[in-house]
PDB file of C-alpha atoms and ligand atoms in Angstrom:
ATOM      1  CA  MET E   1      13.911  34.079  28.115  1.00 60.00           C
ATOM      2  CA  SER E   2      15.191  33.648  24.593  1.00 78.00           C
ATOM      3  CA  ASN E   3      17.235  30.621  25.699  1.00 86.00           C
ATOM      4  CA  ARG E   4      14.126  28.986  27.005  1.00 87.00           C
ATOM      5  CA  ARG E   5      12.274  29.683  23.783  1.00 88.00           C
ATOM      6  CA  ASN E   6      15.096  28.115  21.791  1.00 88.00           C
ATOM      7  CA  LEU E   7      14.920  25.069  24.003  1.00 89.00           C
ATOM      8  CA  PHE E   8      11.212  24.728  23.246  1.00 87.00           C
ATOM      9  CA  ILE E   9      11.850  25.056  19.529  1.00 88.00           C
ATOM     10  CA  ILE E  10      14.589  22.412  19.622  1.00 89.00           C
ATOM     11  CA  ALA E  11      12.437  20.028  21.663  1.00 88.00           C
ATOM     12  CA  GLY E  12       9.539  20.554  19.228  1.00 86.00           C
ATOM     13  CA  LEU E  13      11.711  19.837  16.208  1.00 88.00           C
ATOM     14  CA  ALA E  14      13.130  16.734  17.867  1.00 88.00           C
ATOM     15  CA  LEU E  15       9.634  15.400  18.582  1.00 87.00           C
ATOM     16  CA  ALA E  16       8.466  16.111  15.035  1.00 85.00           C
ATOM     17  CA  GLY E  17      11.544  14.337  13.656  1.00 81.00           C
ATOM     18  CA  LEU E  18      10.897  11.350  15.885  1.00 80.00           C
ATOM     19  CA  ALA E  19       7.265  11.166  14.734  1.00 78.00           C
ATOM     20  CA  VAL E  20       8.340  11.166  11.083  1.00 75.00           C
ATOM     21  CA  VAL E  21      10.852   8.373  11.724  1.00 72.00           C
ATOM     22  CA  VAL E  22       8.315   6.256  13.633  1.00 67.00           C
ATOM     23  CA  LEU E  23       5.649   6.701  10.915  1.00 68.00           C
ATOM     24  CA  PHE E  24       8.133   5.920   8.181  1.00 66.00           C
ATOM     25  CA  PHE E  25       9.465   2.721   9.724  1.00 66.00           C
ATOM     26  CA  ASP E  26       6.043   1.542  10.770  1.00 67.00           C
ATOM     27  CA  LEU E  27       4.806   1.343   7.178  1.00 72.00           C
ATOM     28  CA  PRO E  28       5.378  -2.033   5.561  1.00 83.00           C
ATOM     29  CA  GLU E  29       7.132  -2.080   2.201  1.00 94.00           C
ATOM     30  CA  GLY E  30       4.602  -2.529  -0.634  1.00 96.00           C
ATOM     31  CA  SER E  31       7.082  -4.086  -3.021  1.00 96.00           C
ATOM     32  CA  GLU E  32       7.888  -6.789  -0.434  1.00 96.00           C
ATOM     33  CA  ILE E  33       4.211  -7.589   0.125  1.00 97.00           C
ATOM     34  CA  PHE E  34       3.627  -7.725  -3.625  1.00 97.00           C
ATOM     35  CA  LYS E  35       6.266 -10.475  -3.867  1.00 97.00           C
ATOM     36  CA  ARG E  36       5.535 -12.219  -0.558  1.00 97.00           C
ATOM     37  CA  GLU E  37       1.799 -12.562  -1.293  1.00 98.00           C
ATOM     38  CA  GLY E  38       2.396 -13.776  -4.842  1.00 98.00           C
ATOM     39  CA  CYS E  39       0.673 -10.861  -6.611  1.00 98.00           C
ATOM     40  CA  ILE E  40       3.676 -10.892  -8.899  1.00 98.00           C
ATOM     41  CA  SER E  41       3.004 -14.467 -10.012  1.00 98.00           C
ATOM     42  CA  CYS E  42      -0.272 -13.352 -11.660  1.00 98.00           C
ATOM     43  CA  HIS E  43       0.333  -9.666 -12.337  1.00 98.00           C
ATOM     44  CA  SER E  44       3.013  -7.936 -14.244  1.00 97.00           C
ATOM     45  CA  PHE E  45       4.130  -4.604 -12.800  1.00 97.00           C
ATOM     46  CA  LYS E  46       6.859  -2.341 -14.181  1.00 93.00           C
ATOM     47  CA  GLY E  47       7.916  -4.894 -16.722  1.00 94.00           C
ATOM     48  CA  SER E  48       8.043  -8.133 -14.730  1.00 94.00           C
ATOM     49  CA  GLY E  49       5.613 -10.690 -13.378  1.00 96.00           C
ATOM     50  CA  GLY E  50       2.984 -13.187 -14.492  1.00 97.00           C
ATOM     51  CA  SER E  51       0.155 -12.834 -16.973  1.00 96.00           C
ATOM     52  CA  ALA E  52      -2.807 -14.665 -15.357  1.00 97.00           C
ATOM     53  CA  GLY E  53      -4.168 -11.270 -14.246  1.00 97.00           C
ATOM     54  CA  PRO E  54      -4.118  -7.825 -15.841  1.00 97.00           C
ATOM     55  CA  GLU E  55      -0.954  -5.780 -16.071  1.00 97.00           C
ATOM     56  CA  LEU E  56      -0.979  -3.379 -13.087  1.00 98.00           C
ATOM     57  CA  THR E  57       1.413  -0.677 -14.219  1.00 95.00           C
ATOM     58  CA  SER E  58      -1.214   2.047 -14.687  1.00 95.00           C
ATOM     59  CA  VAL E  59      -4.030   0.535 -12.636  1.00 98.00           C
ATOM     60  CA  THR E  60      -4.089   3.472 -10.184  1.00 97.00           C
ATOM     61  CA  SER E  61      -5.044   5.838 -12.992  1.00 97.00           C
ATOM     62  CA  ARG E  62      -7.921   3.570 -14.045  1.00 96.00           C
ATOM     63  CA  ARG E  63      -9.228   2.642 -10.575  1.00 98.00           C
ATOM     64  CA  THR E  64      -9.788   4.521  -7.320  1.00 98.00           C
ATOM     65  CA  ASP E  65      -7.977   3.584  -4.104  1.00 98.00           C
ATOM     66  CA  PRO E  66     -11.155   2.200  -2.441  1.00 98.00           C
ATOM     67  CA  TRP E  67     -11.880   0.110  -5.547  1.00 98.00           C
ATOM     68  CA  ILE E  68      -8.375  -1.388  -5.479  1.00 98.00           C
ATOM     69  CA  ARG E  69      -8.622  -1.987  -1.716  1.00 98.00           C
ATOM     70  CA  ARG E  70     -11.837  -3.908  -2.326  1.00 98.00           C
ATOM     71  CA  GLN E  71     -10.357  -5.839  -5.222  1.00 98.00           C
ATOM     72  CA  ILE E  72      -7.516  -6.984  -2.966  1.00 98.00           C
ATOM     73  CA  THR E  73      -9.623  -7.948   0.050  1.00 98.00           C
ATOM     74  CA  ASP E  74     -12.727  -9.219  -1.788  1.00 98.00           C
ATOM     75  CA  PRO E  75     -12.251  -9.675  -5.549  1.00 98.00           C
ATOM     76  CA  LYS E  76     -15.537 -11.575  -5.874  1.00 98.00           C
ATOM     77  CA  SER E  77     -17.414  -8.394  -4.958  1.00 98.00           C
ATOM     78  CA  HIS E  78     -16.381  -7.009  -8.356  1.00 97.00           C
ATOM     79  CA  ASN E  79     -16.489 -10.221 -10.346  1.00 97.00           C
ATOM     80  CA  PRO E  80     -18.253 -13.251  -8.827  1.00 97.00           C
ATOM     81  CA  SER E  81     -16.199 -15.619 -10.965  1.00 97.00           C
ATOM     82  CA  SER E  82     -12.901 -13.872 -10.229  1.00 97.00           C
ATOM     83  CA  ALA E  83      -9.813 -16.053 -10.471  1.00 97.00           C
ATOM     84  CA  MET E  84      -8.018 -13.791  -8.002  1.00 98.00           C
ATOM     85  CA  PRO E  85      -7.790 -15.126  -4.441  1.00 98.00           C
ATOM     86  CA  SER E  86      -9.020 -12.891  -1.635  1.00 98.00           C
ATOM     87  CA  PHE E  87      -6.311 -11.286   0.503  1.00 98.00           C
ATOM     88  CA  ARG E  88      -8.525 -10.668   3.507  1.00 97.00           C
ATOM     89  CA  HIS E  89      -5.719 -11.610   5.883  1.00 98.00           C
ATOM     90  CA  LEU E  90      -3.743  -8.472   4.999  1.00 97.00           C
ATOM     91  CA  SER E  91      -3.936  -5.586   7.460  1.00 96.00           C
ATOM     92  CA  ARG E  92      -5.251  -2.197   6.429  1.00 95.00           C
ATOM     93  CA  LYS E  93      -1.703  -0.868   6.542  1.00 94.00           C
ATOM     94  CA  GLU E  94      -0.436  -3.638   4.273  1.00 95.00           C
ATOM     95  CA  VAL E  95      -3.144  -2.932   1.682  1.00 97.00           C
ATOM     96  CA  THR E  96      -2.316   0.796   1.911  1.00 96.00           C
ATOM     97  CA  ALA E  97       1.342  -0.060   1.287  1.00 95.00           C
ATOM     98  CA  LEU E  98       0.383  -2.184  -1.744  1.00 97.00           C
ATOM     99  CA  ILE E  99      -1.697   0.649  -3.229  1.00 97.00           C
ATOM    100  CA  ARG E 100       1.117   3.113  -2.599  1.00 96.00           C
ATOM    101  CA  TYR E 101       3.497   0.718  -4.344  1.00 96.00           C
ATOM    102  CA  LEU E 102       1.134   0.429  -7.333  1.00 97.00           C
ATOM    103  CA  LYS E 103       1.270   4.240  -7.605  1.00 96.00           C
ATOM    104  CA  SER E 104       5.058   4.306  -7.668  1.00 93.00           C
TER     105      SER E 104
HETATM  106  C1  HEC U 201      -4.044 -16.335  -8.946  1.00 82.93           C
HETATM  107  C2  HEC U 201      -3.758 -15.122  -9.680  1.00 82.93           C
HETATM  108  C3  HEC U 201      -3.845 -13.778  -8.957  1.00 82.93           C
HETATM  109  C4  HEC U 201      -3.181 -13.377  -7.822  1.00 82.93           C
HETATM  110  C5  HEC U 201      -2.236 -14.197  -6.932  1.00 82.93           C
HETATM  111  C6  HEC U 201      -3.509 -11.978  -7.628  1.00 82.93           C
HETATM  112  N1  HEC U 201      -4.363 -11.560  -8.602  1.00 82.93           N
HETATM  113 FE1  HEC U 201      -5.069  -9.648  -8.855  1.00 82.93          FE
HETATM  114  N2  HEC U 201      -6.218 -10.281 -10.417  1.00 82.93           N
HETATM  115  C7  HEC U 201      -6.218 -11.568 -10.961  1.00 82.93           C
HETATM  116  C8  HEC U 201      -7.177 -11.616 -12.051  1.00 82.93           C
HETATM  117  C9  HEC U 201      -7.489 -12.845 -12.904  1.00 82.93           C
HETATM  118  C10 HEC U 201      -7.765 -10.323 -12.150  1.00 82.93           C
HETATM  119  C11 HEC U 201      -8.844  -9.858 -13.168  1.00 82.93           C
HETATM  120  C12 HEC U 201     -10.133  -9.459 -12.520  1.00 82.93           C
HETATM  121  C13 HEC U 201     -10.774 -10.584 -11.760  1.00 82.93           C
HETATM  122  O1  HEC U 201     -10.925 -11.696 -12.297  1.00 82.93           O
HETATM  123  O2  HEC U 201     -11.110 -10.359 -10.591  1.00 82.93           O
HETATM  124  C14 HEC U 201      -7.124  -9.512 -11.120  1.00 82.93           C
HETATM  125  C15 HEC U 201      -7.381  -8.166 -10.911  1.00 82.93           C
HETATM  126  C16 HEC U 201      -6.647  -7.338 -10.069  1.00 82.93           C
HETATM  127  C17 HEC U 201      -6.770  -5.903 -10.018  1.00 82.93           C
HETATM  128  C18 HEC U 201      -7.666  -5.050 -10.899  1.00 82.93           C
HETATM  129  C19 HEC U 201      -6.950  -4.807 -12.207  1.00 82.93           C
HETATM  130  C20 HEC U 201      -7.741  -4.038 -13.209  1.00 82.93           C
HETATM  131  O3  HEC U 201      -7.142  -3.639 -14.217  1.00 82.93           O
HETATM  132  O4  HEC U 201      -8.951  -3.866 -13.049  1.00 82.93           O
HETATM  133  C21 HEC U 201      -5.894  -5.463  -9.064  1.00 82.93           C
HETATM  134  C22 HEC U 201      -5.633  -4.025  -8.634  1.00 82.93           C
HETATM  135  C23 HEC U 201      -5.223  -6.633  -8.521  1.00 82.93           C
HETATM  136  N3  HEC U 201      -5.702  -7.757  -9.167  1.00 82.93           N
HETATM  137  C24 HEC U 201      -4.267  -6.590  -7.528  1.00 82.93           C
HETATM  138  C25 HEC U 201      -3.684  -7.722  -6.956  1.00 82.93           C
HETATM  139  C26 HEC U 201      -2.799  -7.681  -5.814  1.00 82.93           C
HETATM  140  C27 HEC U 201      -2.322  -6.413  -5.110  1.00 82.93           C
HETATM  141  C28 HEC U 201      -2.465  -8.977  -5.529  1.00 82.93           C
HETATM  142  C29 HEC U 201      -1.638  -9.501  -4.375  1.00 82.93           C
HETATM  143  C30 HEC U 201      -2.055  -9.106  -3.034  1.00 82.93           C
HETATM  144  C31 HEC U 201      -3.129  -9.817  -6.526  1.00 82.93           C
HETATM  145  N4  HEC U 201      -3.861  -9.018  -7.362  1.00 82.93           N
HETATM  146  C32 HEC U 201      -3.004 -11.202  -6.600  1.00 82.93           C
HETATM  147  C33 HEC U 201      -5.422 -12.620 -10.545  1.00 82.93           C
HETATM  148  C34 HEC U 201      -4.603 -12.624  -9.441  1.00 82.93           C
END
């Protein structure tokens, strides 16, 4: 009886571990997207990057996550004459990864 219970506990832990690993590896790396998409050519973050756009080091304390998400996918919704290109082609997960990176 107790053996069987242990088996259930071990199987449960193994499944939980697997879920964590899958979730972790499924998330794209925000720092990579920041470079790949050229955010870094206009924005400085943690001491390096361009200066065409505002410095982003503490942006997540000034702006909410939904605001930043909108700025990334549709900057003209905040400022009709925005010089920032729209990154509509990014997936929801990629934008989430970018925001998480900006919080780091
Ligand atoms: C061609 C230059 C350019 C690129 C590339 C660019 N931005 Fe911007 N960004 C700007 C400018 C200029 C602003 C200032 C507000 C405006 O004009 O919309 C801005 C504003 C922002 C803001 C709001 C900052 C604040 O203090 O209010 C965030 C967040 C942001 N950009 C994130 C990104 C991310 C993430 C990327 C890459 C996916 C990116 N930007 C790519 C030029 C750029």
